[in-house]
XYZ file of C-alpha atoms in Angstrom:
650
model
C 56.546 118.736 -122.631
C 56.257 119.451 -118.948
C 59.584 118.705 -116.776
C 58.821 116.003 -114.093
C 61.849 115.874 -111.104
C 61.093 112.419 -110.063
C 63.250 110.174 -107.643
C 62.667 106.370 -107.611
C 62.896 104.515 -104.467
C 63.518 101.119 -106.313
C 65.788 97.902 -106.851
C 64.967 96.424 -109.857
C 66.325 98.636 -112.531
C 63.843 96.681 -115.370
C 60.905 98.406 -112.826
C 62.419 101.526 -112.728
C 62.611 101.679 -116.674
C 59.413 100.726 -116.917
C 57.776 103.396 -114.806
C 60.148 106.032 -116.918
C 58.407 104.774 -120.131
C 54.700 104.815 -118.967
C 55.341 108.232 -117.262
C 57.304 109.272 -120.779
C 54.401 108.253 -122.878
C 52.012 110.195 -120.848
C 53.873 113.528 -121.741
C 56.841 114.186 -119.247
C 60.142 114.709 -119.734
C 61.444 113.041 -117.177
C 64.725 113.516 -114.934
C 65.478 110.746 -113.016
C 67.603 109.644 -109.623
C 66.896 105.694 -108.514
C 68.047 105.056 -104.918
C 67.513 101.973 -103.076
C 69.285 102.399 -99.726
C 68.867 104.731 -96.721
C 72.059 106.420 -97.014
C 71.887 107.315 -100.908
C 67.622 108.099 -100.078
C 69.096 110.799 -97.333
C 71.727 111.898 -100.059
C 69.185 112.530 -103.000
C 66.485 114.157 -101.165
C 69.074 117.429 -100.813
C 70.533 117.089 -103.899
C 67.873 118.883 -106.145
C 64.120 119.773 -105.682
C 61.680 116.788 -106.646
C 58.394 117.078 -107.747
C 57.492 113.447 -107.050
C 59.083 110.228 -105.129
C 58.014 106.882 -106.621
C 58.600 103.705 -104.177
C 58.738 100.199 -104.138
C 57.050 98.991 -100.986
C 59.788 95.974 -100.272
C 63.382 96.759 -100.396
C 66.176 94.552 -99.423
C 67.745 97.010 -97.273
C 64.256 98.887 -96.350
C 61.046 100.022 -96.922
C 59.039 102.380 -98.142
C 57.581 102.694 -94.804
C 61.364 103.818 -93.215
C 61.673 105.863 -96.791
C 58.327 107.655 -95.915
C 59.377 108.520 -92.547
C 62.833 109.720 -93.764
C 61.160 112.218 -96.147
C 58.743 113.360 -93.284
C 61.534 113.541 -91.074
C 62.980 116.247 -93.680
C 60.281 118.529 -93.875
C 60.293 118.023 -97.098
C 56.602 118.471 -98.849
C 57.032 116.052 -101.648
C 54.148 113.790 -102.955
C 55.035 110.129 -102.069
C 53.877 107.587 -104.380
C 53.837 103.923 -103.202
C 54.062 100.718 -106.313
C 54.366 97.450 -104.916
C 53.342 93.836 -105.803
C 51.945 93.215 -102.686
C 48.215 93.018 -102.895
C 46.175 94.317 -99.676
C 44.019 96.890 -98.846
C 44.937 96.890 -94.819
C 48.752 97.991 -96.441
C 47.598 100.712 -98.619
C 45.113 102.194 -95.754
C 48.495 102.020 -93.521
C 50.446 103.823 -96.424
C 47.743 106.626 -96.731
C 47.484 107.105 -92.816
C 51.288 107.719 -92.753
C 51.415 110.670 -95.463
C 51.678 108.886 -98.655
C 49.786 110.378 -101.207
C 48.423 107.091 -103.350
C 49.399 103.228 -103.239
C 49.545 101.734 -106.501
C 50.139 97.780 -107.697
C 52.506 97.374 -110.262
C 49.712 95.299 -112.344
C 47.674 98.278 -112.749
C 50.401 101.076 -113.438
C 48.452 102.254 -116.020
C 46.979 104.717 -112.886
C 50.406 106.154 -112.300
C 50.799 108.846 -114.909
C 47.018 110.155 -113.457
C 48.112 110.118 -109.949
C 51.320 111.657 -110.649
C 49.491 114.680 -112.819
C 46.998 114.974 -109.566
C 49.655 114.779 -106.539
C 51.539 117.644 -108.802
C 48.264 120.141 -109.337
C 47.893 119.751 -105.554
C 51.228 119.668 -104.356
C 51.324 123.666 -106.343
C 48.092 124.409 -104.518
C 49.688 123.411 -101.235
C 53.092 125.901 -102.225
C 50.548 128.637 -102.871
C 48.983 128.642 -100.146
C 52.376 128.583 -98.143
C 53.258 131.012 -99.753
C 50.118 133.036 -99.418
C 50.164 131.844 -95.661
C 53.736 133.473 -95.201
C 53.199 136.221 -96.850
C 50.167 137.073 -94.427
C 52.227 136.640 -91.700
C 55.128 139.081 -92.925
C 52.155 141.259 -93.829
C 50.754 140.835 -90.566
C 54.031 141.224 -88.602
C 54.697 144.707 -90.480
C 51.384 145.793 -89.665
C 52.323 144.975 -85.897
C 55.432 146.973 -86.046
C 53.749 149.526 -87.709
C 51.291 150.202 -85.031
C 53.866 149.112 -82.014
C 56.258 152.321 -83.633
C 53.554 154.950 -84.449
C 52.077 157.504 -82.114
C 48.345 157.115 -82.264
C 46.097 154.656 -80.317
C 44.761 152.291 -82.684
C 41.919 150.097 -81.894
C 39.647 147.731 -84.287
C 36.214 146.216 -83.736
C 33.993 143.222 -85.593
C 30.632 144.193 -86.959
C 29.233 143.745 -83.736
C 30.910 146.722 -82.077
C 33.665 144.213 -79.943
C 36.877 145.110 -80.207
C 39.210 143.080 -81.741
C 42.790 144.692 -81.240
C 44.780 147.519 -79.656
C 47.969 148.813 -80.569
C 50.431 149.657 -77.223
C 49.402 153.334 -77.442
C 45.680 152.181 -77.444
C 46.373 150.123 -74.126
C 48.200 153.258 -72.351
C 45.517 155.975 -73.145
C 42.370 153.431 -72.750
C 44.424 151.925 -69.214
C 43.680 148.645 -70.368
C 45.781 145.760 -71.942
C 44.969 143.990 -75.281
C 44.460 140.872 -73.239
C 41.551 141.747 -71.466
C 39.847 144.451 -73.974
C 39.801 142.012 -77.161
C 35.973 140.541 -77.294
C 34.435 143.640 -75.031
C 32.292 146.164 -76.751
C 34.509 148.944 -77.800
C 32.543 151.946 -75.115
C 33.552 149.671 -72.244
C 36.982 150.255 -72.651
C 37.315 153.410 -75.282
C 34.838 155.866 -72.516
C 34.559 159.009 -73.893
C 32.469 162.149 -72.741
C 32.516 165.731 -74.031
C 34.621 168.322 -73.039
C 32.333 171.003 -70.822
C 30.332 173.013 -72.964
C 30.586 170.721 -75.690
C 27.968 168.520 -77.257
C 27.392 164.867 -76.312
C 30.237 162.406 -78.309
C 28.665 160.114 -80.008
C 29.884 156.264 -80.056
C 32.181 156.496 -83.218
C 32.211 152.442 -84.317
C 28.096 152.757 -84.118
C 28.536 155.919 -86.193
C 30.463 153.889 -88.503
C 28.287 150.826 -88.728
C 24.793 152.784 -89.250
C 26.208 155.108 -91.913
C 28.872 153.031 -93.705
C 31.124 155.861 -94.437
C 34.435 157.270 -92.112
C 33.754 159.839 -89.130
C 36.010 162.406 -87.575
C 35.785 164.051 -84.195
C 34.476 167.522 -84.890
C 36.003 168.766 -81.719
C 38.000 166.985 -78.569
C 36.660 164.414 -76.610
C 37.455 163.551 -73.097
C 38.796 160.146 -72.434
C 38.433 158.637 -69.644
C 40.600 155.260 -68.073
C 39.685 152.792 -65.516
C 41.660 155.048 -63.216
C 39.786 157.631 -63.129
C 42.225 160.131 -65.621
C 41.004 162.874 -68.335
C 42.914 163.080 -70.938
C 41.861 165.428 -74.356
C 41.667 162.748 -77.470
C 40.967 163.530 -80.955
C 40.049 160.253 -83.321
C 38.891 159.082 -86.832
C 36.683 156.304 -87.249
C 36.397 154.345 -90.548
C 35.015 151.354 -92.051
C 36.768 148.173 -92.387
C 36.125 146.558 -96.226
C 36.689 143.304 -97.476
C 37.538 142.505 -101.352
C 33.851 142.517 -102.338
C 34.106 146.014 -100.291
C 31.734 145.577 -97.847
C 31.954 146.463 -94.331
C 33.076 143.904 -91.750
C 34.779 146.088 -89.011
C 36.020 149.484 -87.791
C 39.431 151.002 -87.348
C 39.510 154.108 -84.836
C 42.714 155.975 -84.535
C 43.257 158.533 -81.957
C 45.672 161.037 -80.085
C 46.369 162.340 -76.963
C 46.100 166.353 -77.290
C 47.434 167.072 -74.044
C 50.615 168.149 -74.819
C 49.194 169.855 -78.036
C 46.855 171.469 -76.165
C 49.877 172.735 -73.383
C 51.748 174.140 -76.349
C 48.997 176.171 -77.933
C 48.079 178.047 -74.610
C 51.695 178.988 -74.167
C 51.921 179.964 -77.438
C 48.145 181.823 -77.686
C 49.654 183.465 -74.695
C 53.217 184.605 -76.239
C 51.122 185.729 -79.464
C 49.042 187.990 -77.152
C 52.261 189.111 -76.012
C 53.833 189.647 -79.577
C 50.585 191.604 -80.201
C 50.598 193.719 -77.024
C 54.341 194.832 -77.819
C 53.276 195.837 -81.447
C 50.680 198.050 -79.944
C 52.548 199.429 -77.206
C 53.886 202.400 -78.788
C 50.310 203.203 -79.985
C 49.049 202.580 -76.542
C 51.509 205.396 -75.027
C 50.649 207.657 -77.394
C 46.711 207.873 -76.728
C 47.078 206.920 -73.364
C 49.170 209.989 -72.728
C 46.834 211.889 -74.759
C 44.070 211.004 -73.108
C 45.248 212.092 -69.530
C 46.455 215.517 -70.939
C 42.794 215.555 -71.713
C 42.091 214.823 -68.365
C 44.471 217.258 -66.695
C 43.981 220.391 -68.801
C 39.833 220.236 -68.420
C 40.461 219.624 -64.606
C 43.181 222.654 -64.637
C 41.044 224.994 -66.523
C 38.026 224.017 -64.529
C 39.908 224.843 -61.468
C 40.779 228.084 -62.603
C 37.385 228.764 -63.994
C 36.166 227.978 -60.149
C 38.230 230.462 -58.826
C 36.875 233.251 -61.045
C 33.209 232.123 -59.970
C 32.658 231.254 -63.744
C 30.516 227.928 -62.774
C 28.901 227.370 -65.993
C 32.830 226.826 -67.687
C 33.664 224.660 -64.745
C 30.558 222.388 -65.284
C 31.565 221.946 -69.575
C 35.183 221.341 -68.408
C 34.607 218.850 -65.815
C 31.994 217.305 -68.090
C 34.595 217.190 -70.932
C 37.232 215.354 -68.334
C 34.462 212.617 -68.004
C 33.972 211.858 -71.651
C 38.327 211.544 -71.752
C 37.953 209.634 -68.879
C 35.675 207.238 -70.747
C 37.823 206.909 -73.763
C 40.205 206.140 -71.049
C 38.549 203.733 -69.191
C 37.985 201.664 -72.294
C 41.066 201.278 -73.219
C 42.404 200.180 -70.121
C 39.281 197.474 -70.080
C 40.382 196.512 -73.633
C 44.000 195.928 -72.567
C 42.480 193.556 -69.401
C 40.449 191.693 -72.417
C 43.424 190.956 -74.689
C 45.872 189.797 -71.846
C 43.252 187.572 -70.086
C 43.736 184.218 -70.444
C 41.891 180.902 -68.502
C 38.951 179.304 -69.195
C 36.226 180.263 -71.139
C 32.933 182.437 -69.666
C 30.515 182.914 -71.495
C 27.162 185.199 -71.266
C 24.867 186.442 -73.606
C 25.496 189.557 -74.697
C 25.612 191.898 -77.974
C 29.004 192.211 -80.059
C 28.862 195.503 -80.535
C 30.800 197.074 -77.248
C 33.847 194.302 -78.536
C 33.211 195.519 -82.071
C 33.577 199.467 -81.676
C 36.446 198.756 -78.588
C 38.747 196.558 -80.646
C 39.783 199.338 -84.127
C 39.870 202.009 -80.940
C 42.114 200.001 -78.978
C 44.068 198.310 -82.125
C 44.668 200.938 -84.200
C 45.972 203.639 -81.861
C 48.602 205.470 -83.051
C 48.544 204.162 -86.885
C 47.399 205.461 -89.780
C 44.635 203.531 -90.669
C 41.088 204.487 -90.104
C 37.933 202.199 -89.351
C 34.563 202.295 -89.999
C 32.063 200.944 -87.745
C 28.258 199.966 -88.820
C 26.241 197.881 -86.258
C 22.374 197.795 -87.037
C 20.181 198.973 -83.889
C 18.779 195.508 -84.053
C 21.804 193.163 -84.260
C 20.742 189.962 -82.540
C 22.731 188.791 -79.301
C 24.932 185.729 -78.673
C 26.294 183.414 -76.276
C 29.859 184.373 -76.162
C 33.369 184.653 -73.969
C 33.378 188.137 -74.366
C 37.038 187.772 -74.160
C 37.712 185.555 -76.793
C 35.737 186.869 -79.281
C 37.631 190.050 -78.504
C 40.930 188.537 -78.987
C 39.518 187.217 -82.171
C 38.625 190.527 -83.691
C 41.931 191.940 -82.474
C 44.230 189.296 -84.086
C 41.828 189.766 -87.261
C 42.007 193.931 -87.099
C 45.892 193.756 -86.111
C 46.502 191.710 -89.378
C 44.567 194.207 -91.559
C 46.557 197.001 -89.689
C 50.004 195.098 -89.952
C 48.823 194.554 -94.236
C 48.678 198.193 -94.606
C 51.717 200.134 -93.737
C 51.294 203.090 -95.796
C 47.980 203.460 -94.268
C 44.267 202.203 -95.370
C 40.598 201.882 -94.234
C 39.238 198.768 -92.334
C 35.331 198.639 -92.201
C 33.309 196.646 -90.088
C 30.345 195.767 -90.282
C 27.837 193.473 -88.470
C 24.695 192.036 -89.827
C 21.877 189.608 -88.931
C 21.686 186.606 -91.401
C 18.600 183.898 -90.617
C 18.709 180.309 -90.877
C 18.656 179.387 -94.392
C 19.538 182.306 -95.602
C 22.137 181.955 -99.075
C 24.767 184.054 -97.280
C 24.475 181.201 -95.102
C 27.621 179.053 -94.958
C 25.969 175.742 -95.435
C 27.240 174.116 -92.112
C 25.198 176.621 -89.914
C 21.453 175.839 -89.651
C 20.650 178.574 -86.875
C 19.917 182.214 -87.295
C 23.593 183.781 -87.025
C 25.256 186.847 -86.236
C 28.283 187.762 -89.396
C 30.635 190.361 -88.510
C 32.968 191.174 -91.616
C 36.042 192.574 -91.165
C 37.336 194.386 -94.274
C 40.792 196.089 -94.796
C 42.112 198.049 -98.297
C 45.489 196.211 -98.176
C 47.362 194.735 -100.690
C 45.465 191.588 -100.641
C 46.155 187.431 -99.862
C 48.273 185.459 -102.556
C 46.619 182.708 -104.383
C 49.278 180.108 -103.500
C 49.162 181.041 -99.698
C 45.186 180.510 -99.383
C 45.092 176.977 -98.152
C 47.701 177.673 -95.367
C 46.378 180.817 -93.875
C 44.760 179.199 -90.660
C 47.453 176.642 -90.267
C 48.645 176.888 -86.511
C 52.928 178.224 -87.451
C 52.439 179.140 -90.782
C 53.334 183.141 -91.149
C 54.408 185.182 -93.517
C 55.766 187.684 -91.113
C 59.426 187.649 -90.081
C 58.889 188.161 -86.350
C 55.188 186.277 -86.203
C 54.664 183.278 -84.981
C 51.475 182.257 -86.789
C 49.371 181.674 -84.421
C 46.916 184.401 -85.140
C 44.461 183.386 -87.490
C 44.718 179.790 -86.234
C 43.301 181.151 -82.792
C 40.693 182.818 -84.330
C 39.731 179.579 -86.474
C 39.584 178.000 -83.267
C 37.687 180.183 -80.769
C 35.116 180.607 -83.730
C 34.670 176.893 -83.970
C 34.497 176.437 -79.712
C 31.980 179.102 -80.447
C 29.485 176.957 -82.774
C 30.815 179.210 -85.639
C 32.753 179.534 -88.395
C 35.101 181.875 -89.664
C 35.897 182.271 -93.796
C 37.474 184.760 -95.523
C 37.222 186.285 -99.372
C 41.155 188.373 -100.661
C 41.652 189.946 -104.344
C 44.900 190.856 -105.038
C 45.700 194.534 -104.874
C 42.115 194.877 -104.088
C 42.300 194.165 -100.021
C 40.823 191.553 -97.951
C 37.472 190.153 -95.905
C 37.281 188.017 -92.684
C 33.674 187.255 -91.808
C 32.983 185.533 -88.413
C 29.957 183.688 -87.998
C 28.586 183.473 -84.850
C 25.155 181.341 -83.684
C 22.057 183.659 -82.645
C 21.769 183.058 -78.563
C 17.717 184.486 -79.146
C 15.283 187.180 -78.978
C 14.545 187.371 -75.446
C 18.326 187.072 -73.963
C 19.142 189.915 -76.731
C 16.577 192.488 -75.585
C 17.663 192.001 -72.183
C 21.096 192.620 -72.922
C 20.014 195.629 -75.144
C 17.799 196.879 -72.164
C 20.536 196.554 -69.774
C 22.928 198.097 -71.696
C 20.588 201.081 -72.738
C 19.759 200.980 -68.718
C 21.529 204.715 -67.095
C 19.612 206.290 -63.938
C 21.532 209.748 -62.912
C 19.338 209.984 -60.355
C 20.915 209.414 -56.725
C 18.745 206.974 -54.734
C 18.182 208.459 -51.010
C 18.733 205.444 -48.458
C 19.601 205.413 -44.839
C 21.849 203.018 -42.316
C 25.293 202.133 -42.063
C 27.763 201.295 -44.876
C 31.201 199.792 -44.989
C 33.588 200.488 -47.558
C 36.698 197.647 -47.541
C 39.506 199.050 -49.825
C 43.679 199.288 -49.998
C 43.872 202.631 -51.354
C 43.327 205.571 -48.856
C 41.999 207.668 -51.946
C 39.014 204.993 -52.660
C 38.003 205.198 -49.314
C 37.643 209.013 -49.025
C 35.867 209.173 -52.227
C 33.226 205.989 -51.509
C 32.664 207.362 -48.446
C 31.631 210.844 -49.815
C 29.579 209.503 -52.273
C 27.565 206.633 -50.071
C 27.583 209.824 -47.313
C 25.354 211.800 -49.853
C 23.048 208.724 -50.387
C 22.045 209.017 -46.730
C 24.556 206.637 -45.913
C 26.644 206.629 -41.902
C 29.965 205.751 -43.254
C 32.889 203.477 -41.871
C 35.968 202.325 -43.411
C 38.523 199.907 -43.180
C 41.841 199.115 -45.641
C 41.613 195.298 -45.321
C 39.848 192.347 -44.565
C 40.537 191.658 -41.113
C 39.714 195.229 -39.699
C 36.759 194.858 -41.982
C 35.063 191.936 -40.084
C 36.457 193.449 -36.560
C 34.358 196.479 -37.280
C 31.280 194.189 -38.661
C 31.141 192.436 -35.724
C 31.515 195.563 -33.285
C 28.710 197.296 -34.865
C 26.565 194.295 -35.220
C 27.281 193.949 -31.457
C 26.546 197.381 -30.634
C 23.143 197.124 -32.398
C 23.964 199.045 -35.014
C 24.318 196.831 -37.879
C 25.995 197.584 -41.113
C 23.322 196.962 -43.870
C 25.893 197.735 -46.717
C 29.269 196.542 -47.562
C 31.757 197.780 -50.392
C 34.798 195.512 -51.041
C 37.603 195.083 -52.730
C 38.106 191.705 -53.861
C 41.841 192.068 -54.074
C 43.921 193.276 -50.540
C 47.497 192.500 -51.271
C 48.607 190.466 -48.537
C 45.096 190.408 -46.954
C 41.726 189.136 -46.695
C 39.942 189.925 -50.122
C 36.519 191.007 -51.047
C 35.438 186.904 -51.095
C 36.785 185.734 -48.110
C 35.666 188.772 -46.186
C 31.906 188.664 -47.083
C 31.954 184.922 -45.771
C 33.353 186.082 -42.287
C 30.409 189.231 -42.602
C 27.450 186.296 -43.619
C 27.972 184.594 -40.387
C 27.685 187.436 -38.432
C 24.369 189.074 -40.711
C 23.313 186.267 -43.150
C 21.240 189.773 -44.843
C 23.788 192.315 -45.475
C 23.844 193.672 -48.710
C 26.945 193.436 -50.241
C 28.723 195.516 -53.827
C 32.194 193.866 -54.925
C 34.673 196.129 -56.657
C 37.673 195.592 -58.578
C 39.977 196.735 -60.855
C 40.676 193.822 -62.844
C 37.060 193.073 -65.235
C 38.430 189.247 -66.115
C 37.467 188.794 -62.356
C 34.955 185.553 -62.832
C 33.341 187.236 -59.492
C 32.474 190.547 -62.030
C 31.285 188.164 -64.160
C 28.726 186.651 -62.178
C 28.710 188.294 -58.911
C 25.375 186.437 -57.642
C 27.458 183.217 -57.636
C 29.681 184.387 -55.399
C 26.955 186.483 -52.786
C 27.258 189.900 -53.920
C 24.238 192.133 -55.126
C 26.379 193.961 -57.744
C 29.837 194.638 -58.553
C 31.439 198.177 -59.431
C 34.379 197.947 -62.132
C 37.097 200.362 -61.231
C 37.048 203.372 -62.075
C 33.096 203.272 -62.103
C 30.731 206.540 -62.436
C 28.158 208.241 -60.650
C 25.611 206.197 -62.173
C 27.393 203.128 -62.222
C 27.661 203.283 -58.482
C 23.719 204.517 -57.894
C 22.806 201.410 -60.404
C 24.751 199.101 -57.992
C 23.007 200.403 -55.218
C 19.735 199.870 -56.680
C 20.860 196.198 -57.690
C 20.287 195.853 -53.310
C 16.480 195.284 -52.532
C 17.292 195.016 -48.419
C 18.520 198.693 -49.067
C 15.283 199.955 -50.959
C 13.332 198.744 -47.961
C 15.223 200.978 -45.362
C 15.330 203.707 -47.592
């Protein structure tokens, strides 16, 4: 027997019984309170909960219209019941308009226990959906704080692509406030573009609507506020899914990298640092060995000139050049790890960075490499400098795994699109370069974690090695993976995208490309350097070209002379400089003084330093050619050749 809580508004005490039988007899147990002023009405209501109020209309003392207004005045959602005598629709109409819930006449109370039954089913729906109603807004008030206190942007769109709320991060990286980007379509406030070189980013809520399933940015995106401001974002996109789980909205989240991206160049730099300070006993070592080299062939030569023995003096000197090579390369490979900045990239073949990096890594350990590059390995579009730094960290690591000493082999190999050796991400025709070592091997547990940026198993590392590789392989187009058997040693394979057949035979030819042969040419040359020593020695060697030779040791005196001789009629048709003249006019600012003069003038930039971008691409910048200090004979007669207004006045 159900429980019925009901309070009776009433004077007549035979009434009141009455209404406690017929609601008895319909199945309640009822618990009763009968009031019949204002004061005890006002008590009652906050004595206990009531499931129902029962009134008579007509009261001595009031009415139930003054008792209705009472209970509305309490807030009180109780279903109010209204049995009078009176007969008259126009009162029962008033009743209802107020907020009573029926209007009964006491001749047909046989309807009471009915509308009592209803007004308590919907008096349960109303307290569930209160309580449903509150417990949305809680939900939606955590949700709030939730995105208010966390770090990403968050922003949300309708099915139609319009955005339908931002989070207080979204507002300061889009530059726009919630007010005025709710309804807009999400790419007029959330702008993004790809970072140079990248591909194009694609519109990540359209993404999300066409496909139905969640998207994450493959690599950063720029984006871009009303102001005018870059900032490096990456984001997820998924769907938004109602109970029947289908899709009616988008949820991006995104970050600013900026201060991610800081960090990791500061610390790609101090782990180029780490590394160079690991390898700077080896570097000593074979450096030192390498100029003994030098010295003792130039020494015995020297002696072998003064005894007229010319054929010992040729082998020696000819024996200083190949140190000097050995030499030269690892000074170039130094340049290459240190460099940092932005990313150039050429076409070109991996196999100078593949046979420089064991030379330059491993000296002075015990561990040996083996080198195998196929005569047709296919070229690709690469910072030459990263890629180096990538094989480095990856040869360093072998050499670090072996202590007591090992073998590394590496070998490079053309794979084609759709080949099974094929990761299945790549599509294109691909370059692999494995990289494998004899040490002790990776653990098991430690596989997942290898490329996480921190995560080392090194006292003194920083782990930030393999993570750098992961990530210049991936700004690449590539991909880097790796195979390790315990005790049985370890392979790294890099995976780099095919740039095509024509771009790698003309890298091929120009690398194959030596002339000995001195060109004979005539007219004036001038040779811009700091050092005294480069000066003599260009000028000797442009002097048995056929060239009339001036020099000057900076910028300024360079143009003076320009212009003198140019004034004189006697025009310089060559020009040699040094881009870098310590507190001076460099190579660059000098050949713009020297085109004003003689818009025509050949000029050959030279430089020490081979992370120059102007040795990169020395058309950009006006110059014919560019010499890398210390260049050869035929590195020099190649440059000159590289100048077609000189082959005319030859």
């Amino acid at each position: 027997m159900a429980i019925l809580r009901c309070l009776q508004i009433e004077d007549s005490e035979s009434d009141a019984a009455l209404i406690l039988r017929l609601l008895q007899k319909s199945g309640f147990d009822v618990r009763s309170e009968r009031v019949e002023s204002v004061e005890g009405l006002r008590a009652a209501l906050h004595s206990q909960p009531w499931d129902v109020i029962i009134a008579d209309y007509q009261l001595p003392s009031f009415d139930a219209p003054a008792a209705l207004d009472i209970l509305i005045e309490s807030g009180l959602d109780i279903p109010f019941i209204v049995v009078s005598g009176l007969v008259g629709e126009e009162i029962a109409v008033r009743m209802m308009k107020r907020g009573a819930a029926d209007y009964l006449t006491k001749e047909r109370l046989s309807r009471l226990a009915p509308a009592v039954e209803r007004e308590l089913r919907e008096a349960g729906v109303r307290r569930e959906r209160r309580r449903a109603v509150a417990a949305l807004a809680d939900e939606k008030e955590r949700l709030l704080v939730t995105l208010r206190s966390i770090g990403e942007g968050v922003i949300t769109t309708d099915m139609t692509g319009r955005i339908t709320l931002l989070n207080p991060i979204a507002e300061e990286l889009a530059g726009c406030v919630a007010e005025q980007a709710v309804g807009k379509p999400l790419p007029d406030i959330f702008r993004l573009r790809p970072e140079p070189g990248s591909t194009t980013c694609p519109d990540p809520v359209r993404r999300v609507l066409d496909s139905g399933e969640g998207h994450e940015s493959s690599q950063p995106c720029i984006l871009r506020d009303p102001a005018g401001r870059d900032r490096p974002i990456s984001y997820t996109a998924s769907p938004i899914r109602d109970a029947s789980k289908t899709v009616i909205g988008v949820v991006v989240v995104f970050r600013d990298l900026t201060r991610e991206q800081k960090i990791q160049e500061l610390l790609q730099n101090a782990d180029k640092l780490q590394s160079i300070g690991v390898l700077a006993g080896g570097i000593a070592h074979d450096f030192n060995n390498l100029l003994s080299g030098i010295f003792c062939n130039i020494e015995i030569a020297r002696n072998a000139c003064r005894a007229g023995a010319s054929d010992k003096v040729m082998a020696r000197l000819g024996a200083a050049m190949e140190v000097f090579s050995r030499a030269k390369d690892l000074t170039r490979q130094l340049l290459t790890f240190a460099r940092g900045g932005q990313p150039v990239q050429h076409t070109m073949s991996l196999e100078p960075i593949l046979r420089r990096s064991p030379t330059f890594m491993l000296s002075g350990s015990n561990v040996s490499c083996d080198v195998r590059i196929p005569t047709d390995l296919w070229a690709c579009h690469i910072d030459e400098n990263q890629i180096a730094q990538a094989v480095d960290n990856l040869v360093l690591n072998a050499r670090q795994a072996m202590s007591e000493g090992g073998r590394i082999t590496i070998v490079a190999e053309n794979l084609p699109a759709g080949s099974p050796e094929l990761p299945a991400s790549l599509t294109r025709d691909c370059v692999r370069v494995s990289i494998r070592d004899t040490g002790p091997g990776i653990d098991p547990k430690l596989r997942t974690r290898i490329f996480d940026p921190f995560f080392t198993t090194k006292p003194s590392g920083n782990g930030l090695g393999l993570s750098i590789v992961y990530s210049i392989l991936k700004r690449h187009g590539g991909l880097v993976d790796f195979d390790s058997t315990p005790g049985g040693g370890t392979t790294f394979r890099l995976y780099l995208p095919r740039a095509g057949d024509s771009a790698g035979e003309m890298a091929r030819s120009d690398a194959a490309s030596t002339d000995l042969e001195r060109p004979m040419l005539s007219g004036r040359a001038l040779v811009m350097d700091d050092e005294g020593f480069m000066r003599e020695i260009c000028r000797e060697l442009l002097e048995e070209c056929g060239f009339n030779v001036a020099t000057a040791g900076g910028g300024e005196e360079a143009i003076r002379l320009f212009r003198e001789a140019h004034a004189a009629g006697e025009p310089f048709v060559l020009a040699l400089l040094d881009l870098t003249i310590p507190g001076g006019k460099g190579g660059c600012e000098a050949l713009a003084e020297l085109r004003r003069v003689d818009p025509a003038v050949c000029a050959i930039a030279t430089s020490g330093y081979s992370a120059d971008p102007v040795m990169a691409s020395p058309a950009g910048y006006g110059f014919a050619a560019c010499l890398v200090k210390p260049f050869k004979l035929e590195e020099l007669f190649r440059a000159l050749r590289a100048c077609p207004t000189l082959l005319k006045s030859a």
